[in-house]
PDB file of C-alpha atoms in Angstrom:
ATOM      1  CA  MET A 167     -33.287  42.221 -14.593  1.00  0.00           C
ATOM      2  CA  LYS A 168     -32.278  40.371 -11.454  1.00  0.00           C
ATOM      3  CA  LYS A 169     -30.197  37.255 -12.004  1.00  0.00           C
ATOM      4  CA  ASN A 170     -31.286  34.081 -10.314  1.00  0.00           C
ATOM      5  CA  LYS A 171     -28.627  33.009  -7.775  1.00  0.00           C
ATOM      6  CA  THR A 172     -29.127  29.283  -8.367  1.00  0.00           C
ATOM      7  CA  VAL A 173     -28.567  29.692 -12.116  1.00  0.00           C
ATOM      8  CA  ILE A 174     -25.338  31.599 -11.503  1.00  0.00           C
ATOM      9  CA  PHE A 175     -24.216  29.002  -8.923  1.00  0.00           C
ATOM     10  CA  THR A 176     -25.049  26.173 -11.342  1.00  0.00           C
ATOM     11  CA  LYS A 177     -23.070  27.799 -14.153  1.00  0.00           C
ATOM     12  CA  ILE A 178     -20.102  28.273 -11.821  1.00  0.00           C
ATOM     13  CA  LEU A 179     -20.308  24.617 -10.740  1.00  0.00           C
ATOM     14  CA  PHE A 180     -20.410  23.407 -14.347  1.00  0.00           C
ATOM     15  CA  SER A 181     -17.449  25.622 -15.278  1.00  0.00           C
ATOM     16  CA  LEU A 182     -15.501  24.401 -12.255  1.00  0.00           C
ATOM     17  CA  PHE A 183     -16.359  20.795 -13.094  1.00  0.00           C
ATOM     18  CA  THR A 184     -15.206  21.246 -16.694  1.00  0.00           C
ATOM     19  CA  LEU A 185     -11.874  22.742 -15.646  1.00  0.00           C
ATOM     20  CA  ALA A 186     -11.398  20.105 -12.939  1.00  0.00           C
ATOM     21  CA  THR A 187     -12.128  17.342 -15.452  1.00  0.00           C
ATOM     22  CA  ILE A 188      -9.464  18.655 -17.827  1.00  0.00           C
ATOM     23  CA  LEU A 189      -6.942  18.924 -14.993  1.00  0.00           C
ATOM     24  CA  SER A 190      -7.869  15.463 -13.673  1.00  0.00           C
ATOM     25  CA  LEU A 191      -7.355  13.914 -17.094  1.00  0.00           C
ATOM     26  CA  PHE A 192      -3.963  15.588 -17.303  1.00  0.00           C
ATOM     27  CA  ILE A 193      -2.992  14.302 -13.845  1.00  0.00           C
ATOM     28  CA  VAL A 194      -4.108  10.748 -14.592  1.00  0.00           C
ATOM     29  CA  TYR A 195      -2.513  10.507 -18.046  1.00  0.00           C
ATOM     30  CA  THR A 196       0.816  11.945 -16.877  1.00  0.00           C
ATOM     31  CA  ASP A 197       0.762   9.501 -13.953  1.00  0.00           C
ATOM     32  CA  SER A 198       1.647  12.174 -11.427  1.00  0.00           C
ATOM     33  CA  ASP A 199       2.701  10.953  -7.983  1.00  0.00           C
ATOM     34  CA  HIS A 200       2.613  14.348  -6.333  1.00  0.00           C
ATOM     35  CA  ARG A 201       0.730  14.619  -3.030  1.00  0.00           C
ATOM     36  CA  PHE A 202      -1.340  17.508  -4.407  1.00  0.00           C
ATOM     37  CA  SER A 203      -2.583  15.215  -7.194  1.00  0.00           C
ATOM     38  CA  PHE A 204      -4.145  12.805  -4.720  1.00  0.00           C
ATOM     39  CA  TYR A 205      -5.921  15.596  -2.835  1.00  0.00           C
ATOM     40  CA  PHE A 206      -7.104  17.213  -6.041  1.00  0.00           C
ATOM     41  CA  LEU A 207      -8.498  13.943  -7.397  1.00  0.00           C
ATOM     42  CA  THR A 208     -10.234  13.293  -4.065  1.00  0.00           C
ATOM     43  CA  GLY A 209     -11.813  16.746  -4.225  1.00  0.00           C
ATOM     44  CA  TYR A 210     -12.792  16.125  -7.840  1.00  0.00           C
ATOM     45  CA  LEU A 211     -14.508  12.893  -6.826  1.00  0.00           C
ATOM     46  CA  CYS A 212     -16.423  14.751  -4.093  1.00  0.00           C
ATOM     47  CA  LEU A 213     -17.452  17.448  -6.599  1.00  0.00           C
ATOM     48  CA  THR A 214     -18.663  14.762  -8.990  1.00  0.00           C
ATOM     49  CA  PHE A 215     -20.836  13.116  -6.337  1.00  0.00           C
ATOM     50  CA  PHE A 216     -22.164  16.521  -5.271  1.00  0.00           C
ATOM     51  CA  LEU A 217     -23.151  17.284  -8.865  1.00  0.00           C
ATOM     52  CA  LEU A 218     -24.825  13.875  -9.163  1.00  0.00           C
ATOM     53  CA  LEU A 219     -27.120  14.919  -6.321  1.00  0.00           C
ATOM     54  CA  TYR A 220     -27.370  18.637  -7.124  1.00  0.00           C
ATOM     55  CA  VAL A 221     -28.388  18.446 -10.797  1.00  0.00           C
ATOM     56  CA  PRO A 222     -31.519  16.260 -10.353  1.00  0.00           C
ATOM     57  CA  PHE A 223     -32.542  18.239  -7.259  1.00  0.00           C
ATOM     58  CA  ILE A 224     -32.332  21.631  -8.999  1.00  0.00           C
ATOM     59  CA  THR A 225     -33.998  20.206 -12.106  1.00  0.00           C
ATOM     60  CA  ILE A 226     -36.951  19.010 -10.025  1.00  0.00           C
ATOM     61  CA  MET A 227     -37.133  22.344  -8.203  1.00  0.00           C
ATOM     62  CA  ASN A 228     -37.166  24.253 -11.511  1.00  0.00           C
ATOM     63  CA  ALA A 229     -39.566  21.784 -13.150  1.00  0.00           C
ATOM     64  CA  ARG A 230     -42.211  22.724 -10.594  1.00  0.00           C
ATOM     65  CA  LYS A 231     -42.432  26.113 -12.318  1.00  0.00           C
ATOM     66  CA  HIS A 232     -43.618  24.568 -15.597  1.00  0.00           C
ATOM     67  CA  SER A 233     -47.122  23.471 -16.526  1.00  0.00           C
ATOM     68  CA  TRP A 234     -48.186  19.847 -16.184  1.00  0.00           C
ATOM     69  CA  SER A 235     -48.770  19.449 -19.915  1.00  0.00           C
ATOM     70  CA  GLU A 236     -45.214  20.581 -20.683  1.00  0.00           C
ATOM     71  CA  LEU A 237     -43.787  18.267 -18.016  1.00  0.00           C
ATOM     72  CA  ARG A 238     -45.830  15.378 -19.388  1.00  0.00           C
ATOM     73  CA  LYS A 239     -44.425  16.010 -22.890  1.00  0.00           C
ATOM     74  CA  ARG A 240     -40.906  16.144 -21.509  1.00  0.00           C
ATOM     75  CA  PHE A 241     -41.394  12.924 -19.544  1.00  0.00           C
ATOM     76  CA  VAL A 242     -42.715  11.102 -22.630  1.00  0.00           C
ATOM     77  CA  LYS A 243     -39.728  12.427 -24.611  1.00  0.00           C
ATOM     78  CA  PHE A 244     -37.417  11.251 -21.806  1.00  0.00           C
ATOM     79  CA  LEU A 245     -38.873   7.733 -21.846  1.00  0.00           C
ATOM     80  CA  ALA A 246     -38.731   7.534 -25.643  1.00  0.00           C
ATOM     81  CA  LEU A 247     -35.099   8.669 -25.714  1.00  0.00           C
ATOM     82  CA  LEU A 248     -34.229   6.317 -22.866  1.00  0.00           C
ATOM     83  CA  LEU A 249     -35.674   3.305 -24.666  1.00  0.00           C
ATOM     84  CA  LEU A 250     -34.055   4.349 -27.952  1.00  0.00           C
ATOM     85  CA  PHE A 251     -30.608   4.753 -26.390  1.00  0.00           C
ATOM     86  CA  ILE A 252     -30.897   1.453 -24.493  1.00  0.00           C
ATOM     87  CA  ALA A 253     -31.880  -0.326 -27.704  1.00  0.00           C
ATOM     88  CA  LEU A 254     -29.073   1.283 -29.713  1.00  0.00           C
ATOM     89  CA  THR A 255     -26.433   0.609 -27.077  1.00  0.00           C
ATOM     90  CA  SER A 256     -27.540  -3.001 -26.708  1.00  0.00           C
ATOM     91  CA  LEU A 257     -27.623  -3.435 -30.484  1.00  0.00           C
ATOM     92  CA  PHE A 258     -24.096  -2.040 -30.859  1.00  0.00           C
ATOM     93  CA  ASP A 259     -22.889  -4.301 -28.039  1.00  0.00           C
ATOM     94  CA  LEU A 260     -24.494  -7.274 -29.757  1.00  0.00           C
ATOM     95  CA  VAL A 261     -22.931  -6.426 -33.118  1.00  0.00           C
ATOM     96  CA  ILE A 262     -19.467  -5.514 -31.828  1.00  0.00           C
ATOM     97  CA  LYS A 263     -19.034  -7.930 -28.914  1.00  0.00           C
ATOM     98  CA  SER A 264     -21.454 -10.486 -30.473  1.00  0.00           C
ATOM     99  CA  SER A 265     -22.188 -12.403 -27.279  1.00  0.00           C
ATOM    100  CA  LYS A 266     -21.906 -10.016 -24.373  1.00  0.00           C
ATOM    101  CA  VAL A 267     -24.623  -7.375 -23.822  1.00  0.00           C
ATOM    102  CA  ASP A 268     -24.176  -5.382 -20.612  1.00  0.00           C
ATOM    103  CA  LEU A 269     -27.638  -4.016 -19.790  1.00  0.00           C
ATOM    104  CA  LEU A 270     -26.491  -2.121 -16.692  1.00  0.00           C
ATOM    105  CA  LYS A 271     -23.870  -0.248 -18.699  1.00  0.00           C
ATOM    106  CA  SER A 272     -26.298   0.545 -21.488  1.00  0.00           C
ATOM    107  CA  PHE A 273     -28.971   1.660 -19.002  1.00  0.00           C
ATOM    108  CA  SER A 274     -26.656   3.926 -17.016  1.00  0.00           C
ATOM    109  CA  SER A 275     -25.250   5.725 -20.035  1.00  0.00           C
ATOM    110  CA  SER A 276     -28.681   5.933 -21.661  1.00  0.00           C
ATOM    111  CA  ILE A 277     -30.398   7.452 -18.629  1.00  0.00           C
ATOM    112  CA  GLY A 278     -27.749  10.161 -18.342  1.00  0.00           C
ATOM    113  CA  LEU A 279     -27.911  11.059 -22.009  1.00  0.00           C
ATOM    114  CA  ALA A 280     -31.731  11.035 -22.145  1.00  0.00           C
ATOM    115  CA  PHE A 281     -31.984  13.131 -18.960  1.00  0.00           C
ATOM    116  CA  SER A 282     -29.529  15.714 -20.229  1.00  0.00           C
ATOM    117  CA  LEU A 283     -31.159  16.010 -23.651  1.00  0.00           C
ATOM    118  CA  THR A 284     -34.626  16.367 -22.157  1.00  0.00           C
ATOM    119  CA  PHE A 285     -34.141  18.450 -19.009  1.00  0.00           C
ATOM    120  CA  LEU A 286     -30.925  20.466 -19.433  1.00  0.00           C
ATOM    121  CA  ASP A 287     -32.793  23.679 -20.281  1.00  0.00           C
ATOM    122  CA  VAL A 288     -34.947  23.235 -17.168  1.00  0.00           C
ATOM    123  CA  LEU A 289     -31.776  23.158 -15.076  1.00  0.00           C
ATOM    124  CA  PHE A 290     -30.851  26.657 -16.241  1.00  0.00           C
ATOM    125  CA  SER A 291     -34.356  28.155 -16.409  1.00  0.00           C
ATOM    126  CA  LYS A 292     -34.760  31.600 -14.845  1.00  0.00           C
ATOM    127  CA  GLU A 293     -38.429  32.262 -15.483  1.00  0.00           C
ATOM    128  CA  LYS A 294     -40.928  32.531 -12.706  1.00  0.00           C
ATOM    129  CA  SER A 295     -44.068  30.501 -13.045  1.00  0.00           C
ATOM    130  CA  LYS A 296     -45.865  29.640 -16.260  1.00  0.00           C
ATOM    131  CA  ARG A 297     -48.573  27.997 -14.231  1.00  0.00           C
ATOM    132  CA  ASN A 298     -49.596  31.240 -12.524  1.00  0.00           C
ATOM    133  CA  LYS A 299     -48.816  33.764 -15.231  1.00  0.00           C
ATOM    134  CA  TYR A 300     -52.008  35.793 -14.594  1.00  0.00           C
ATOM    135  CA  GLN A 301     -51.329  36.384 -10.927  1.00  0.00           C
TER     136      GLN A 301
END
């Protein structure tokens, strides 16, 4: 079975990002003033922005391989999770902070969590097309 190159590249990027995150946390919490630390953290920031663009792009490219009914179900699940997480985050902010609800913060964390729970398996999908399975 031939491995899909984008899936392998995506797994390598996620592994690299995980290792870089651990190293970045170590550098920041030890308050390192080494010149290498600055360059590494700059590279880590560039990798983070690249992944912010790469993950939705590859997810959309892989989502084209799925049927419309499955995508519709996933989109409804995404919206339901998004609204649930926004409501829960706002409720916790209201209970804990009691007067200050930050909707931008709750929306940004909720959209990331809902997207990852709904579409993470699409990001790593290897299958060809379910739409044209008889061709």
